[in-house]
Amino acid sequence: MWGGQVPPLFFARAGRVRMAPVRLQADHVMKNNSLIIIALATTLAGCSPQPSDAPSATSAADDGRQTVDLIVAGDHVVTMDGAGTVIEDGAVAITENLIVAVGPAAEIDADYRGTERLDGTGRIVMPGLINGHSHAAMTLLRGVADDLALMDWLNNYIFPAEVEFVDPEFVRIGTELACWEMIRGGTTTFVDMYYYPDVIAEVVDRCGMRAYVSATVIDQRSPDAEDAADSLDKAARFAERWKGANSRITPIFGPHANYTLNAEQLAATRTAANDAGVPISIHMSESPFELQYSKDTYGMTTIELMESIGFLDGPTIGAHVVWPTDQEIPILAERNVGVIHNPTSNMKIASGIAPIAAMLDAGVRVGLGTDGAASNNDLDMWEEMRLASFLQKVEQMDPEVLSAPTVLTMATSGGAEAIGLGDQVGSLEVGMKADLIQVAFDDVHHVPTYDVISHLVFVSDEQDVATVIVDGRILMRDRDMLTIDTERVAAEARALATRIQAALEARNR
Ligand SMILES: [Zn+2]
């Protein structure tokens, strides 16, 4: 809050990792360098990495190897491809912004010479995490009001604070602070919804991340618009400005919810989004309040209402979806709605427990998100993975639901599918965008490591992320931020927070 179906990918069991066929590798026995894992790979192609598959031509070096921009190695390469391939002692070759080869490091190094090569000792390489729902700039409001019910929190604290304090400078600093936190934690793509979307997009451009940036549509006075018509008009112009302008940034429409927009306004937003050819992200069936409001106002629940007015006739990302009925879940699957599960926010505001296992069983595409930092209070996707799994297990009283491979899929390839980027990011495969991370697992809290998938979900945290690459560009190397000035952003955020706190104290006196 503010303001696909997961395939059984992995064959991992405690104590071993079995490999599925790897697209680009030879018959091969690969030994894990330290543990009891012996992975036996069979081959589909029966040959080494194929330069002919490379989407971007590379020049041949003197030794006959193809030159690529970057090679990223890892003791384990967790590809998150459809077969659940984990490559021991693997590497990924990148030219410009695309992955041109994935395979055993020995074969990648035999066929490619990287202008730069990142060593993989003690590292797991995997796709970057996808945060499917955020309000990035709300990092500046984390902790400003806690332990409150959703509508009390929104109407009496967050909305008034936003009208008073949120301006382009607030959004610039807050979004930059959020991007710092997300990059540090291994998030490479996020779906944001907040005010002053041009400012958000400019920050995303500068820091190098990939994002869907929503222009908020809401029928109340907000920091950047007067009402629904004004915000919708501004959203349309934002989409026009940014569509196709930057390959990492997709402008989208962010109608806030069905209780801050009426049915006509929701329908008009869908029409405008379809006219602009961009997706919609919306809070959907989040709280008991929303459910009751919808029934009282429309005689229907949220998703029934949306279906009845054609709101789902186009790419839709539904944040939360905590209270779908048994009749509504098939609608979500049929309409290809990407559901974003935000377990921390749902727990903190006591919104409820989303029926994630049932939605996955029904074929709904489900990803994970943090929501805004004011209701979380951080942007840690590792925590979301862990809590998504545990919350569902205890709610269902079934420890087998939302296994480690399932939630890792939700945070990567499944999340990419849910937001409509499944053909571009979320897995490490030839032709995909080079959005990937190295996770260190040589810290003592990773000892012993029997099963890397289990460790990624149940042990790793954001401090373990060592290197982050988006679109082939290194944004963080060995925990060194390369695109954001940490000291400056922290100082600016502290200074602004001091002003906010003083104003809040003056108001409450
Ligand atoms: Zn939200």
Short mmCIF file of C-alpha atoms and ligand atoms in Angstrom, two decimals:
data_model
loop_
_atom_site.label_atom_id
_atom_site.label_comp_id
_atom_site.label_asym_id
_atom_site.label_seq_id
_atom_site.Cartn_x
_atom_site.Cartn_y
_atom_site.Cartn_z
CA MET A 1 0.00 0.00 0.00
CA TRP A 2 0.37 3.64 -0.21
CA GLY A 3 -1.01 6.29 -0.59
CA GLY A 4 2.15 -17.08 -14.38
CA GLN A 5 1.93 -19.60 -13.12
CA VAL A 6 5.09 -20.77 -11.45
CA PRO A 7 6.45 -23.90 -13.06
CA PRO A 8 8.10 -26.55 -10.93
CA LEU A 9 11.46 -25.26 -12.00
CA PHE A 10 13.98 -26.84 -9.79
CA PHE A 11 14.86 -30.32 -8.82
CA ALA A 12 16.81 -29.13 -5.86
CA ARG A 13 16.71 -31.05 -2.64
CA ALA A 14 18.73 -30.50 0.47
CA GLY A 15 22.20 -31.78 -0.12
CA ARG A 16 22.37 -31.69 -3.86
CA VAL A 17 21.47 -29.80 -6.97
CA ARG A 18 20.62 -31.68 -10.08
CA MET A 19 21.00 -29.95 -13.35
CA ALA A 20 18.56 -29.95 -16.15
CA PRO A 21 19.92 -29.83 -19.68
CA VAL A 22 21.84 -26.66 -20.37
CA ARG A 23 21.22 -25.09 -23.70
CA LEU A 24 24.74 -24.10 -24.53
CA GLN A 25 27.03 -26.62 -23.03
CA ALA A 26 28.81 -29.78 -23.95
CA ASP A 27 28.36 -33.15 -22.33
CA HIS A 28 30.17 -32.49 -19.23
CA VAL A 29 30.66 -33.39 -15.66
CA MET A 30 30.99 -30.29 -13.56
CA LYS A 31 32.26 -30.51 -10.05
CA ASN A 32 31.24 -28.08 -7.45
CA ASN A 33 34.47 -26.68 -6.18
CA SER A 34 33.87 -27.12 -2.53
CA LEU A 35 30.92 -29.25 -1.66
CA ILE A 36 29.30 -32.56 -2.25
CA ILE A 37 27.48 -31.37 -5.28
CA ILE A 38 28.25 -33.14 -8.48
CA ALA A 39 26.11 -31.92 -11.28
CA LEU A 40 25.71 -34.05 -14.34
CA ALA A 41 24.67 -32.12 -17.37
CA THR A 42 23.33 -33.53 -20.56
CA THR A 43 23.17 -31.45 -23.64
CA LEU A 44 20.61 -30.38 -26.14
CA ALA A 45 23.00 -28.91 -28.62
CA GLY A 46 26.01 -31.13 -28.00
CA CYS A 47 28.39 -28.30 -28.52
CA SER A 48 29.98 -25.35 -26.83
CA PRO A 49 28.48 -21.87 -26.70
CA GLN A 50 27.39 -20.84 -30.14
CA PRO A 51 28.61 -17.50 -31.38
CA SER A 52 25.96 -17.79 -34.07
CA ASP A 53 23.33 -17.50 -31.35
CA ALA A 54 24.79 -14.23 -30.22
CA PRO A 55 22.34 -11.39 -30.76
CA SER A 56 25.15 -8.90 -31.10
CA ALA A 57 28.11 -9.55 -33.36
CA THR A 58 31.48 -9.57 -31.67
CA SER A 59 34.89 -9.17 -33.14
CA ALA A 60 37.37 -12.04 -33.08
CA ALA A 61 40.45 -11.55 -30.94
CA ASP A 62 43.90 -12.67 -32.12
CA ASP A 63 43.50 -15.97 -30.32
CA GLY A 64 40.29 -16.72 -32.16
CA ARG A 65 38.05 -15.91 -29.22
CA GLN A 66 35.16 -13.55 -29.64
CA THR A 67 35.54 -10.32 -27.75
CA VAL A 68 32.62 -9.40 -25.52
CA ASP A 69 32.19 -6.45 -23.20
CA LEU A 70 31.81 -8.34 -19.98
CA ILE A 71 32.05 -11.84 -18.54
CA VAL A 72 30.42 -12.46 -15.15
CA ALA A 73 31.47 -15.68 -13.44
CA GLY A 74 30.05 -17.54 -10.46
CA ASP A 75 30.56 -20.75 -8.52
CA HIS A 76 26.88 -21.29 -9.32
CA VAL A 77 24.92 -19.64 -12.10
CA VAL A 78 21.23 -19.81 -11.25
CA THR A 79 19.67 -19.10 -14.63
CA MET A 80 15.96 -19.20 -13.69
CA ASP A 81 15.29 -20.50 -17.20
CA GLY A 82 12.28 -22.69 -17.85
CA ALA A 83 14.21 -25.87 -17.05
CA GLY A 84 15.59 -24.62 -13.76
CA THR A 85 19.18 -24.82 -14.91
CA VAL A 86 21.89 -24.23 -12.33
CA ILE A 87 25.40 -24.25 -13.77
CA GLU A 88 28.27 -25.06 -11.45
CA ASP A 89 31.40 -22.96 -12.13
CA GLY A 90 29.51 -21.01 -14.75
CA ALA A 91 29.71 -17.68 -16.50
CA VAL A 92 27.60 -15.26 -18.48
CA ALA A 93 28.99 -13.37 -21.50
CA ILE A 94 27.56 -9.94 -22.25
CA THR A 95 27.91 -7.59 -25.18
CA GLU A 96 26.37 -4.17 -24.94
CA ASN A 97 23.10 -4.75 -23.07
CA LEU A 98 22.46 -8.37 -24.01
CA ILE A 99 23.44 -11.81 -22.80
CA VAL A 100 25.28 -13.56 -25.65
CA ALA A 101 26.25 -16.82 -23.92
CA VAL A 102 25.63 -18.74 -20.70
CA GLY A 103 27.51 -21.89 -19.76
CA PRO A 104 30.39 -23.46 -17.86
CA ALA A 105 33.08 -20.84 -17.21
CA ALA A 106 35.77 -22.96 -18.87
CA GLU A 107 33.79 -23.01 -22.10
CA ILE A 108 32.79 -19.36 -21.96
CA ASP A 109 36.43 -18.39 -21.36
CA ALA A 110 37.55 -20.67 -24.20
CA ASP A 111 35.18 -19.02 -26.64
CA TYR A 112 35.00 -15.44 -25.41
CA ARG A 113 37.38 -12.83 -24.13
CA GLY A 114 35.74 -10.20 -21.96
CA THR A 115 36.98 -6.64 -22.05
CA GLU A 116 36.15 -6.93 -18.38
CA ARG A 117 35.74 -10.12 -16.34
CA LEU A 118 34.16 -10.34 -12.88
CA ASP A 119 35.58 -13.21 -10.86
CA GLY A 120 33.04 -15.64 -9.47
CA THR A 121 34.80 -17.16 -6.47
CA GLY A 122 32.34 -17.39 -3.59
CA ARG A 123 29.62 -15.84 -5.73
CA ILE A 124 26.25 -16.95 -7.05
CA VAL A 125 25.20 -15.34 -10.32
CA MET A 126 21.47 -14.93 -10.85
CA PRO A 127 18.97 -12.61 -12.53
CA GLY A 128 18.37 -9.27 -10.80
CA LEU A 129 15.32 -9.10 -8.56
CA ILE A 130 12.08 -7.54 -9.77
CA ASN A 131 10.18 -5.35 -7.33
CA GLY A 132 6.69 -5.31 -8.82
CA HIS A 133 5.17 -2.63 -6.59
CA SER A 134 6.80 0.36 -4.93
CA HIS A 135 6.36 4.00 -4.10
CA ALA A 136 10.06 4.74 -4.17
CA ALA A 137 10.11 8.29 -2.88
CA MET A 138 8.26 7.20 0.26
CA THR A 139 11.63 6.17 1.64
CA LEU A 140 11.56 9.72 3.03
CA LEU A 141 8.40 8.87 5.01
CA ARG A 142 9.57 5.59 6.50
CA GLY A 143 8.76 5.54 10.15
CA VAL A 144 6.77 8.78 10.02
CA ALA A 145 3.63 6.93 11.15
CA ASP A 146 3.59 3.27 12.16
CA ASP A 147 1.24 0.80 13.78
CA LEU A 148 -1.95 2.21 12.25
CA ALA A 149 -4.82 0.77 10.22
CA LEU A 150 -4.66 1.40 6.49
CA MET A 151 -7.33 4.10 6.15
CA ASP A 152 -6.29 5.89 9.35
CA TRP A 153 -2.66 5.78 8.19
CA LEU A 154 -3.54 6.99 4.68
CA ASN A 155 -6.14 9.66 5.39
CA ASN A 156 -4.74 11.10 8.61
CA TYR A 157 -1.02 10.84 8.04
CA ILE A 158 0.22 9.92 4.59
CA PHE A 159 -2.08 11.90 2.28
CA PRO A 160 -1.86 15.12 4.38
CA ALA A 161 1.91 14.76 4.73
CA GLU A 162 2.23 14.28 1.00
CA VAL A 163 0.16 17.33 0.13
CA GLU A 164 2.30 19.38 2.48
CA PHE A 165 5.77 18.08 1.71
CA VAL A 166 5.90 16.26 -1.60
CA ASP A 167 7.37 18.34 -4.40
CA PRO A 168 9.80 17.54 -7.22
CA GLU A 169 12.78 17.88 -4.88
CA PHE A 170 11.23 15.44 -2.38
CA VAL A 171 10.59 12.97 -5.19
CA ARG A 172 14.10 13.34 -6.58
CA ILE A 173 15.80 12.74 -3.25
CA GLY A 174 13.39 10.02 -2.09
CA THR A 175 13.57 8.12 -5.37
CA GLU A 176 17.35 8.35 -5.43
CA LEU A 177 17.49 7.05 -1.86
CA ALA A 178 15.21 4.18 -2.91
CA CYS A 179 17.29 3.39 -5.99
CA TRP A 180 20.38 3.27 -3.79
CA GLU A 181 18.66 0.80 -1.47
CA MET A 182 17.28 -1.30 -4.31
CA ILE A 183 20.60 -1.50 -6.16
CA ARG A 184 22.40 -2.37 -2.95
CA GLY A 185 19.85 -5.17 -2.44
CA GLY A 186 20.07 -6.61 -5.93
CA THR A 187 16.84 -5.22 -7.39
CA THR A 188 17.30 -4.35 -11.05
CA THR A 189 13.72 -3.59 -12.14
CA PHE A 190 10.92 -1.93 -10.20
CA VAL A 191 7.35 -0.84 -10.87
CA ASP A 192 6.82 2.53 -9.23
CA MET A 193 3.75 4.59 -8.49
CA TYR A 194 4.12 8.09 -7.15
CA TYR A 195 3.90 11.78 -8.00
CA TYR A 196 6.04 13.83 -10.40
CA PRO A 197 6.76 10.83 -12.64
CA ASP A 198 9.10 12.84 -14.88
CA VAL A 199 11.37 13.34 -11.89
CA ILE A 200 11.19 9.61 -11.05
CA ALA A 201 12.06 8.71 -14.63
CA GLU A 202 15.00 11.12 -14.65
CA VAL A 203 16.39 9.56 -11.47
CA VAL A 204 15.95 6.05 -12.89
CA ASP A 205 17.72 7.15 -16.04
CA ARG A 206 20.67 8.52 -14.09
CA CYS A 207 21.06 5.62 -11.66
CA GLY A 208 20.87 3.03 -14.46
CA MET A 209 18.00 0.87 -13.18
CA ARG A 210 15.08 -0.46 -15.21
CA ALA A 211 11.58 0.67 -14.22
CA TYR A 212 7.94 1.01 -15.03
CA VAL A 213 7.10 4.50 -13.85
CA SER A 214 3.43 5.20 -13.15
CA ALA A 215 1.86 8.57 -13.32
CA THR A 216 -0.60 8.51 -10.44
CA VAL A 217 -4.26 9.04 -11.31
CA ILE A 218 -6.34 9.93 -8.26
CA ASP A 219 -9.53 11.89 -7.65
CA GLN A 220 -8.30 14.19 -4.91
CA ARG A 221 -5.90 17.04 -4.61
CA SER A 222 -2.46 15.51 -4.70
CA PRO A 223 1.04 16.98 -4.83
CA ASP A 224 0.99 17.14 -8.63
CA ALA A 225 -2.67 17.36 -9.67
CA GLU A 226 -6.02 18.78 -8.66
CA ASP A 227 -8.36 15.87 -9.32
CA ALA A 228 -8.97 12.80 -11.49
CA ALA A 229 -9.31 14.69 -14.77
CA ASP A 230 -6.17 16.74 -14.15
CA SER A 231 -4.11 13.73 -13.06
CA LEU A 232 -5.35 11.66 -16.01
CA ASP A 233 -4.46 14.44 -18.43
CA LYS A 234 -1.00 14.75 -16.89
CA ALA A 235 -0.54 10.96 -17.02
CA ALA A 236 -1.35 10.91 -20.72
CA ARG A 237 1.19 13.63 -21.41
CA PHE A 238 3.80 11.84 -19.31
CA ALA A 239 3.25 8.63 -21.29
CA GLU A 240 3.60 10.54 -24.53
CA ARG A 241 6.88 12.10 -23.43
CA TRP A 242 8.53 8.90 -22.21
CA LYS A 243 7.17 6.13 -24.41
CA GLY A 244 10.09 4.84 -26.47
CA ALA A 245 12.39 7.56 -25.13
CA ASN A 246 14.53 5.27 -22.97
CA SER A 247 14.72 1.49 -23.36
CA ARG A 248 14.99 1.03 -19.57
CA ILE A 249 12.00 3.20 -18.68
CA THR A 250 8.39 2.38 -19.48
CA PRO A 251 5.80 5.02 -18.65
CA ILE A 252 2.57 3.52 -17.32
CA PHE A 253 -0.69 4.72 -15.77
CA GLY A 254 -1.14 4.34 -12.02
CA PRO A 255 -4.81 4.72 -11.08
CA HIS A 256 -4.57 4.62 -7.30
CA ALA A 257 -7.50 2.37 -6.31
CA ASN A 258 -11.23 1.85 -6.71
CA TYR A 259 -11.95 3.95 -3.63
CA THR A 260 -9.97 7.00 -4.82
CA LEU A 261 -11.44 6.90 -8.35
CA ASN A 262 -15.03 6.14 -9.34
CA ALA A 263 -16.05 3.61 -11.98
CA GLU A 264 -16.20 6.18 -14.77
CA GLN A 265 -12.76 7.50 -13.88
CA LEU A 266 -11.34 3.98 -13.77
CA ALA A 267 -12.81 3.20 -17.19
CA ALA A 268 -11.48 6.48 -18.59
CA THR A 269 -8.03 5.61 -17.28
CA ARG A 270 -8.11 2.26 -19.06
CA THR A 271 -9.15 3.94 -22.29
CA ALA A 272 -6.35 6.50 -21.98
CA ALA A 273 -3.77 3.80 -21.20
CA ASN A 274 -4.87 1.73 -24.17
CA ASP A 275 -4.78 4.81 -26.39
CA ALA A 276 -1.21 5.44 -25.21
CA GLY A 277 -0.33 1.76 -25.61
CA VAL A 278 0.99 1.37 -22.06
CA PRO A 279 0.10 -0.86 -19.06
CA ILE A 280 -1.72 0.03 -15.87
CA SER A 281 -0.65 -0.62 -12.29
CA ILE A 282 -3.29 -0.32 -9.55
CA HIS A 283 -3.93 -1.26 -5.93
CA MET A 284 -6.41 -4.10 -6.23
CA SER A 285 -8.48 -5.85 -3.57
CA GLU A 286 -6.01 -4.85 -0.90
CA SER A 287 -7.95 -4.43 2.33
CA PRO A 288 -11.24 -5.35 4.02
CA PHE A 289 -12.07 -1.63 3.81
CA GLU A 290 -11.75 -1.69 0.03
CA LEU A 291 -13.85 -4.84 -0.22
CA GLN A 292 -16.63 -3.31 1.87
CA TYR A 293 -16.44 0.02 0.05
CA SER A 294 -16.79 -1.72 -3.28
CA LYS A 295 -19.74 -3.81 -2.15
CA ASP A 296 -21.47 -0.79 -0.61
CA THR A 297 -20.83 1.48 -3.59
CA TYR A 298 -21.17 -0.88 -6.54
CA GLY A 299 -22.74 -4.03 -5.15
CA MET A 300 -19.66 -5.85 -6.41
CA THR A 301 -16.19 -6.68 -5.20
CA THR A 302 -13.22 -4.86 -6.72
CA ILE A 303 -12.27 -7.33 -9.43
CA GLU A 304 -15.91 -7.92 -10.40
CA LEU A 305 -16.30 -4.17 -10.77
CA MET A 306 -13.14 -3.89 -12.86
CA GLU A 307 -14.24 -6.75 -15.09
CA SER A 308 -17.72 -5.24 -15.51
CA ILE A 309 -16.39 -1.88 -16.76
CA GLY A 310 -13.72 -3.30 -19.07
CA PHE A 311 -10.92 -2.11 -16.82
CA LEU A 312 -9.04 -5.38 -17.31
CA ASP A 313 -9.09 -5.06 -21.12
CA GLY A 314 -5.39 -4.36 -21.38
CA PRO A 315 -2.09 -5.06 -19.59
CA THR A 316 -2.78 -4.76 -15.86
CA ILE A 317 -0.57 -5.09 -12.82
CA GLY A 318 -2.65 -5.58 -9.68
CA ALA A 319 -0.84 -4.79 -6.46
CA HIS A 320 -1.77 -6.83 -3.37
CA VAL A 321 -4.91 -8.77 -4.42
CA VAL A 322 -5.36 -9.95 -0.85
CA TRP A 323 -9.12 -10.57 -1.02
CA PRO A 324 -10.05 -12.12 -4.39
CA THR A 325 -13.06 -14.43 -4.26
CA ASP A 326 -13.07 -17.93 -5.75
CA GLN A 327 -15.00 -16.45 -8.68
CA GLU A 328 -12.48 -13.67 -9.20
CA ILE A 329 -9.29 -15.74 -9.27
CA PRO A 330 -10.13 -17.32 -12.67
CA ILE A 331 -10.80 -13.80 -14.01
CA LEU A 332 -7.29 -12.77 -13.00
CA ALA A 333 -5.85 -15.78 -14.84
CA GLU A 334 -8.00 -15.30 -17.93
CA ARG A 335 -7.25 -11.57 -18.11
CA ASN A 336 -3.52 -12.14 -17.60
CA VAL A 337 -3.48 -9.76 -14.66
CA GLY A 338 -0.04 -9.69 -13.09
CA VAL A 339 -0.56 -9.96 -9.35
CA ILE A 340 2.09 -8.46 -7.11
CA HIS A 341 2.27 -9.93 -3.62
CA ASN A 342 3.54 -7.56 -0.90
CA PRO A 343 3.67 -9.73 2.22
CA THR A 344 5.48 -7.30 4.51
CA SER A 345 3.11 -4.41 3.83
CA ASN A 346 0.08 -6.70 4.07
CA MET A 347 1.28 -7.89 7.47
CA LYS A 348 2.30 -4.47 8.79
CA ILE A 349 -0.99 -2.75 7.91
CA ALA A 350 -2.93 -5.94 8.73
CA SER A 351 -4.48 -5.98 5.27
CA GLY A 352 -4.69 -9.77 5.31
CA ILE A 353 -3.02 -12.78 3.73
CA ALA A 354 -3.30 -13.07 -0.03
CA PRO A 355 -4.24 -16.53 -1.37
CA ILE A 356 -1.02 -16.82 -3.36
CA ALA A 357 -0.93 -20.61 -3.53
CA ALA A 358 -4.50 -20.70 -4.87
CA MET A 359 -3.73 -18.02 -7.44
CA LEU A 360 -0.62 -19.87 -8.62
CA ASP A 361 -2.63 -23.09 -8.87
CA ALA A 362 -5.20 -21.25 -10.99
CA GLY A 363 -2.50 -20.06 -13.39
CA VAL A 364 -2.34 -16.45 -12.23
CA ARG A 365 1.00 -14.75 -12.86
CA VAL A 366 2.36 -13.66 -9.49
CA GLY A 367 5.36 -11.49 -8.66
CA LEU A 368 6.64 -9.90 -5.47
CA GLY A 369 6.90 -6.31 -4.29
CA THR A 370 7.90 -4.26 -1.29
CA ASP A 371 5.23 -1.55 -1.51
CA GLY A 372 6.37 1.85 -0.25
CA ALA A 373 8.92 2.15 2.52
CA ALA A 374 6.32 3.86 4.73
CA SER A 375 4.45 0.56 5.09
CA ASN A 376 7.35 -1.89 5.06
CA ASN A 377 9.71 -0.03 6.11
CA ASP A 378 12.44 -0.99 3.67
CA LEU A 379 12.81 -2.17 0.07
CA ASP A 380 14.40 -5.54 0.78
CA MET A 381 13.21 -8.15 -1.73
CA TRP A 382 15.04 -10.94 0.13
CA GLU A 383 12.81 -10.30 3.10
CA GLU A 384 9.75 -10.34 0.82
CA MET A 385 10.76 -13.74 -0.55
CA ARG A 386 11.21 -15.21 2.89
CA LEU A 387 8.03 -13.72 4.33
CA ALA A 388 5.97 -14.69 1.26
CA SER A 389 6.97 -18.27 1.80
CA PHE A 390 6.53 -18.36 5.57
CA LEU A 391 3.26 -16.43 5.60
CA GLN A 392 1.64 -18.79 3.13
CA LYS A 393 2.94 -21.88 4.92
CA VAL A 394 1.53 -20.84 8.28
CA GLU A 395 -1.74 -19.59 6.80
CA GLN A 396 -2.29 -22.85 4.97
CA MET A 397 -0.71 -24.91 7.73
CA ASP A 398 1.21 -26.60 4.93
CA PRO A 399 5.01 -26.35 4.83
CA GLU A 400 5.09 -27.49 1.21
CA VAL A 401 3.44 -24.40 -0.27
CA LEU A 402 5.52 -21.55 -1.70
CA SER A 403 8.77 -23.48 -1.71
CA ALA A 404 12.12 -21.73 -2.14
CA PRO A 405 12.17 -22.32 -5.93
CA THR A 406 8.63 -20.95 -6.22
CA VAL A 407 9.32 -17.68 -4.39
CA LEU A 408 12.67 -17.24 -6.16
CA THR A 409 10.71 -17.52 -9.41
CA MET A 410 8.22 -14.92 -8.17
CA ALA A 411 11.11 -12.52 -7.50
CA THR A 412 12.75 -13.09 -10.90
CA SER A 413 11.30 -14.74 -14.01
CA GLY A 414 7.76 -15.01 -12.61
CA GLY A 415 7.83 -11.37 -11.56
CA ALA A 416 9.04 -10.41 -15.02
CA GLU A 417 6.12 -12.35 -16.53
CA ALA A 418 3.69 -10.68 -14.14
CA ILE A 419 4.69 -7.19 -15.22
CA GLY A 420 4.93 -8.08 -18.91
CA LEU A 421 8.72 -8.16 -19.28
CA GLY A 422 9.14 -11.94 -19.30
CA ASP A 423 10.69 -11.95 -22.75
CA GLN A 424 13.35 -9.42 -21.74
CA VAL A 425 14.46 -9.90 -18.15
CA GLY A 426 14.12 -12.32 -15.23
CA SER A 427 16.29 -15.17 -16.51
CA LEU A 428 19.84 -15.64 -17.73
CA GLU A 429 19.43 -16.85 -21.29
CA VAL A 430 20.91 -15.89 -24.63
CA GLY A 431 19.16 -12.85 -26.04
CA MET A 432 17.82 -11.61 -22.70
CA LYS A 433 18.76 -8.18 -21.36
CA ALA A 434 21.86 -8.29 -19.18
CA ASP A 435 20.20 -7.62 -15.81
CA LEU A 436 22.02 -9.81 -13.30
CA ILE A 437 23.63 -9.86 -9.90
CA GLN A 438 26.42 -11.59 -8.05
CA VAL A 439 25.49 -12.71 -4.55
CA ALA A 440 28.35 -13.47 -2.17
CA PHE A 441 27.91 -16.70 -0.27
CA ASP A 442 31.32 -16.91 1.30
CA ASP A 443 30.27 -15.13 4.47
CA VAL A 444 30.22 -17.33 7.56
CA HIS A 445 26.43 -17.15 7.79
CA HIS A 446 26.32 -19.14 4.55
CA VAL A 447 28.36 -22.04 5.92
CA PRO A 448 27.51 -24.76 5.11
CA THR A 449 25.79 -24.45 1.73
CA TYR A 450 24.04 -27.63 0.67
CA ASP A 451 21.52 -26.13 -1.68
CA VAL A 452 22.02 -22.75 -3.35
CA ILE A 453 18.33 -22.16 -4.08
CA SER A 454 17.43 -22.75 -0.45
CA HIS A 455 20.23 -20.38 0.60
CA LEU A 456 19.18 -17.63 -1.76
CA VAL A 457 15.67 -17.61 -0.31
CA PHE A 458 16.11 -18.63 3.31
CA VAL A 459 19.59 -17.32 4.18
CA SER A 460 20.71 -14.51 1.87
CA ASP A 461 19.92 -10.92 2.59
CA GLU A 462 20.52 -7.64 0.82
CA GLN A 463 23.93 -7.22 2.44
CA ASP A 464 25.10 -10.32 0.54
CA VAL A 465 24.60 -8.75 -2.87
CA ALA A 466 28.04 -7.88 -4.22
CA THR A 467 27.60 -6.77 -7.81
CA VAL A 468 24.62 -5.46 -9.79
CA ILE A 469 24.43 -5.13 -13.56
CA VAL A 470 21.52 -3.60 -15.46
CA ASP A 471 21.36 -3.44 -19.24
CA GLY A 472 24.99 -4.58 -19.37
CA ARG A 473 26.19 -1.69 -17.18
CA ILE A 474 27.72 -2.31 -13.76
CA LEU A 475 25.81 -0.23 -11.19
CA MET A 476 27.47 -1.73 -8.11
CA ARG A 477 30.79 -3.56 -8.08
CA ASP A 478 31.92 -5.36 -4.94
CA ARG A 479 29.40 -3.27 -2.97
CA ASP A 480 30.81 -0.07 -4.41
CA MET A 481 28.02 2.13 -5.79
CA LEU A 482 29.01 3.46 -9.19
CA THR A 483 26.02 5.51 -10.29
CA ILE A 484 24.80 7.10 -7.06
CA ASP A 485 26.81 9.32 -4.73
CA THR A 486 26.01 7.64 -1.42
CA GLU A 487 27.23 10.47 0.79
CA ARG A 488 25.35 13.15 -1.11
CA VAL A 489 22.06 11.24 -1.22
CA ALA A 490 22.22 10.36 2.46
CA ALA A 491 23.01 13.97 3.39
CA GLU A 492 20.18 15.34 1.24
CA ALA A 493 17.71 12.82 2.68
CA ARG A 494 18.73 13.62 6.26
CA ALA A 495 18.38 17.36 5.65
CA LEU A 496 14.92 16.97 4.12
CA ALA A 497 13.77 14.59 6.86
CA THR A 498 14.85 17.14 9.47
CA ARG A 499 12.60 19.72 7.82
CA ILE A 500 9.68 17.26 7.63
CA GLN A 501 10.06 16.32 11.28
CA ALA A 502 10.19 19.95 12.41
CA ALA A 503 7.06 20.76 10.41
CA LEU A 504 5.20 17.73 11.77
CA GLU A 505 6.14 18.64 15.32
CA ALA A 506 5.02 22.24 14.80
CA ARG A 507 1.70 21.03 13.37
CA ASN A 508 1.07 18.65 16.25
CA ARG A 509 1.88 21.17 18.96
ZN ZN B 1 1.07 0.54 -2.78
#
